Short mmCIF file of C-alpha atoms in Angstrom, two decimals:
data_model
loop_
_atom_site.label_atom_id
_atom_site.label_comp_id
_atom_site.label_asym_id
_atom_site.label_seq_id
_atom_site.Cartn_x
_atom_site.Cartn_y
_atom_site.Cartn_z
CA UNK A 1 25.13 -55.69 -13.91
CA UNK A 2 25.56 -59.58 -14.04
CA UNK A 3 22.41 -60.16 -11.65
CA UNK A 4 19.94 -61.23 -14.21
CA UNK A 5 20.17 -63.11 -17.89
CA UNK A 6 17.51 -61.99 -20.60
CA UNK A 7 16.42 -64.39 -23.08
CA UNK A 8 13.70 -65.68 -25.80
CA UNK A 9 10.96 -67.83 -23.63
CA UNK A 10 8.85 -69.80 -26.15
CA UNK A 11 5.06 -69.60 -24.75
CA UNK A 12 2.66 -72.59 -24.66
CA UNK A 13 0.94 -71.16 -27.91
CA UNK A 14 4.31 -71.46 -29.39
CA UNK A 15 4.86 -68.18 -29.67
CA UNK A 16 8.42 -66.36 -28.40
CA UNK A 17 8.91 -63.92 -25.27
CA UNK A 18 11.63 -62.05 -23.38
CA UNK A 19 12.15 -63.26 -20.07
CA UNK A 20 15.00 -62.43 -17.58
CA UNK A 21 16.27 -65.23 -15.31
CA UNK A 22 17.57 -63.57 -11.32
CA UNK A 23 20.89 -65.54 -11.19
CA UNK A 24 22.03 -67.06 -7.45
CA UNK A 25 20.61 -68.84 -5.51
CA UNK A 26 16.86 -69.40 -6.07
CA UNK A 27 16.87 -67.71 -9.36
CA UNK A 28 13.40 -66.71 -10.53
CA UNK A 29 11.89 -66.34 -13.93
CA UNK A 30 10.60 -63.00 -14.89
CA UNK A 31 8.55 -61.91 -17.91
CA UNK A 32 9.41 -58.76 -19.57
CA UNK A 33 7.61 -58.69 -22.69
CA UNK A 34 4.63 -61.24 -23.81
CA UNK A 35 2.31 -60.21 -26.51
CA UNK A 36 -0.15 -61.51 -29.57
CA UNK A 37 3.15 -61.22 -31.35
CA UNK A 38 6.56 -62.66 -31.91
CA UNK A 39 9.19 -60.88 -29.60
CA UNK A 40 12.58 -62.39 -29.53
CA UNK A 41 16.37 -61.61 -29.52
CA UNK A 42 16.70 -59.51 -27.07
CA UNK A 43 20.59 -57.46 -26.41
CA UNK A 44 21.71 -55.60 -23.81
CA UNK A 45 23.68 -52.58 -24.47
CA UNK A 46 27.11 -52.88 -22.76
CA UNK A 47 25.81 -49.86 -19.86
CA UNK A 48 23.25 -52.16 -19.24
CA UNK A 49 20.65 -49.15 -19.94
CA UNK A 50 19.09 -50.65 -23.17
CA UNK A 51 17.40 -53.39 -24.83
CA UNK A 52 17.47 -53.98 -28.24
CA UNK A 53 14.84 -57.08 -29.52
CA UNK A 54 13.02 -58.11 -32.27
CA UNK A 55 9.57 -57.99 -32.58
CA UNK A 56 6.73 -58.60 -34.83
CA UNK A 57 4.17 -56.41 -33.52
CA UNK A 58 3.88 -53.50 -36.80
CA UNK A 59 2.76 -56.98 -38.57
CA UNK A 60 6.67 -57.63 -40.13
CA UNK A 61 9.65 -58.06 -38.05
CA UNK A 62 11.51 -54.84 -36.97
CA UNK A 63 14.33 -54.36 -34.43
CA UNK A 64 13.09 -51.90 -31.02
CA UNK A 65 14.63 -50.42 -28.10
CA UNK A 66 13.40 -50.10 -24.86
CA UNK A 67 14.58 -48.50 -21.56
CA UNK A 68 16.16 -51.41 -19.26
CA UNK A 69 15.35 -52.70 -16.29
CA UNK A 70 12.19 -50.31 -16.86
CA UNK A 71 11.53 -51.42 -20.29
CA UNK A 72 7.69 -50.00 -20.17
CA UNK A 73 8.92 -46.59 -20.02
CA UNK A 74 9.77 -45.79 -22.94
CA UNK A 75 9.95 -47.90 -26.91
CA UNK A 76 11.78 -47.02 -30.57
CA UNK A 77 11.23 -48.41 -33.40
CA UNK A 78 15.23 -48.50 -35.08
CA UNK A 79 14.73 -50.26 -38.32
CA UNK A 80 11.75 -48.96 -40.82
CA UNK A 81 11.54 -51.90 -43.15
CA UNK A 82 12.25 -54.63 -41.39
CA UNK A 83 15.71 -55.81 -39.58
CA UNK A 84 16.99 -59.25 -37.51
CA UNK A 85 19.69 -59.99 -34.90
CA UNK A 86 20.59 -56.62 -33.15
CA UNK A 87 23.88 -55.76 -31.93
CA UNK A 88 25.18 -52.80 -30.05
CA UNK A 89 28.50 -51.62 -30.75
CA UNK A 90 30.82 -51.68 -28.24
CA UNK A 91 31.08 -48.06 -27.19
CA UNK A 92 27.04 -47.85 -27.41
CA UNK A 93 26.65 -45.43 -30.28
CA UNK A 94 25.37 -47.38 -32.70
CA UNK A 95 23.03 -50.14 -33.29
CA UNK A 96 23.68 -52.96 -36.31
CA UNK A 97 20.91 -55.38 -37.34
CA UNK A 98 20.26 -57.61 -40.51
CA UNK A 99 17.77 -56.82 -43.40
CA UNK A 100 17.57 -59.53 -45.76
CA UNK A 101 21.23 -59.50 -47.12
CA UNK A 102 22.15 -56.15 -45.85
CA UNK A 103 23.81 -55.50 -42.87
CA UNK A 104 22.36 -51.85 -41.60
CA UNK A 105 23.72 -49.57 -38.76
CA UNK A 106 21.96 -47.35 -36.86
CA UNK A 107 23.62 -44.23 -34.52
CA UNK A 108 22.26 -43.57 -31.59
CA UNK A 109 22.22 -41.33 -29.17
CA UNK A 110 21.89 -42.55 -25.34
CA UNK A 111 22.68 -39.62 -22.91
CA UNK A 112 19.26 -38.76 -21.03
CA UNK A 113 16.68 -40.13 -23.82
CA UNK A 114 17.15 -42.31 -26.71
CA UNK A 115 17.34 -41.02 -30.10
CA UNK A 116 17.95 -43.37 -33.52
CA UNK A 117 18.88 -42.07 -36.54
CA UNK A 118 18.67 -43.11 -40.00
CA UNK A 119 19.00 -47.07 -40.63
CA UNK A 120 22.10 -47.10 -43.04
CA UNK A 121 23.25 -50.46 -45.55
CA UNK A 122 26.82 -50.38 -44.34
CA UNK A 123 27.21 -54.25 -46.86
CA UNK A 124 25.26 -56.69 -48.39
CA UNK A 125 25.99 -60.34 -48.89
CA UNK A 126 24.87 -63.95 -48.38
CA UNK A 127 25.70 -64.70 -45.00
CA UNK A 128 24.20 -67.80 -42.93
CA UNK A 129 21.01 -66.32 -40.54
CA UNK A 130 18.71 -68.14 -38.39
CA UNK A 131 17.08 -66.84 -34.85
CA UNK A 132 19.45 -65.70 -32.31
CA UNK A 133 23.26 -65.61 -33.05
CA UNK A 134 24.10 -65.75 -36.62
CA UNK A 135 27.02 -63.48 -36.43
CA UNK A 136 29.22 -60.90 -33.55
CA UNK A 137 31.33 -57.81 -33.47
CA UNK A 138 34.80 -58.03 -32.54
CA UNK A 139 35.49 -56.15 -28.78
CA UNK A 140 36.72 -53.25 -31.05
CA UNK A 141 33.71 -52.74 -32.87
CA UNK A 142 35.97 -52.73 -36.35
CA UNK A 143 35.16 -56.64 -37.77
CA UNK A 144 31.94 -58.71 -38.21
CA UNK A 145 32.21 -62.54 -37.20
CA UNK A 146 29.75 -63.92 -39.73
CA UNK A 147 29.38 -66.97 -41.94
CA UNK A 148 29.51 -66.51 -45.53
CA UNK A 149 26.90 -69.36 -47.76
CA UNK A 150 28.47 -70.17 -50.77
CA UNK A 151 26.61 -72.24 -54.00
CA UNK A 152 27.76 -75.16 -55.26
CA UNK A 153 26.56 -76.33 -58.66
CA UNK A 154 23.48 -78.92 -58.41
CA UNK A 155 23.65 -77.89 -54.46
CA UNK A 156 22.17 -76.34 -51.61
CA UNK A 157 23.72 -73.04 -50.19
CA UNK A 158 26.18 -74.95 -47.52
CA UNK A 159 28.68 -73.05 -44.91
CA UNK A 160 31.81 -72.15 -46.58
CA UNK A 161 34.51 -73.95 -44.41
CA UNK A 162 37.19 -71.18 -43.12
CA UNK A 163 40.85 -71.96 -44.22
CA UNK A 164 42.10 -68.48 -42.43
CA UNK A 165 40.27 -66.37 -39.73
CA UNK A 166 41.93 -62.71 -39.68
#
């Protein structure tokens, strides 16, 4: 609804949070979820219903959803081995995320409860990761912004330098 900004809060004992920041005048930090564990990139679906995050609490990292504003009413685990960097799709039905060098979709359903379905490997490649925004739908929901690592002999994985963006 534009009123509030959620983000990843790193606590004193260096671990990571969601917050949400009131924005106007005298904007006020508010904790949404703090735990024993890692819990970071958070995403709002697009009705502003959902929130899709990362956390580490089944002991690896996983992606979640959780009712929003009223985020302890309700939690779903979405990916079942592990999954990074959660995206809604523009329309809402479906949920991507990152697995190692997969990229996996999820559909959901959103009318009166949430329901996931299967996690499915939609492609696989080597594509640059790192906390937070590694990569972005297009507004139509039919490309993937991300950027490809390529290997160069005696070499470290660097960014591969676009000549063309379609």
């Amino acid at each position: 609804d534009g009123k509030a900004l959620v983000f990843t809060q790193l606590s004193p004992e260096n671990r990571t949070n969601i917050a949400s920041l009131s924005v106007g005048a005298g904007g006020t930090i508010k904790p949404l979820l703090q735990a024993k564990w890692d819990e970071f990139d958070p995403q709002i679906s697009k009705d502003g219903r959902w929130m899709a995050y990362v956390s580490g609490e089944s002991g690896q990292i996983d992606v979640y959803v959780r009712p929003f504003p009223d985020i302890n009413s309700g939690k779903w685990q979405v990916s079942t081995n592990g999954g990074l960097e959660p995206r809604w799709s523009p329309d809402g039905r479906e949920l991507f995320y990152r697995n190692g060098e997969a990229m996996m979709a999820v559909s959901v359903e959103t009318g009166s409860a949430f329901k996931p379905g299967v996690p499915k490997e939609i492609f696989r490649g080597r594509y640059l990761s790192w906390m937070g925004s590694a990569w972005d739908l297009s507004p139509d929901g039919k490309r993937f912004l991300m950027i490809k690592e390529v290997e160069s002999p005696g070499k470290t994985a660097a960014a591969e330098v676009p000549r063309k963006i379609n």
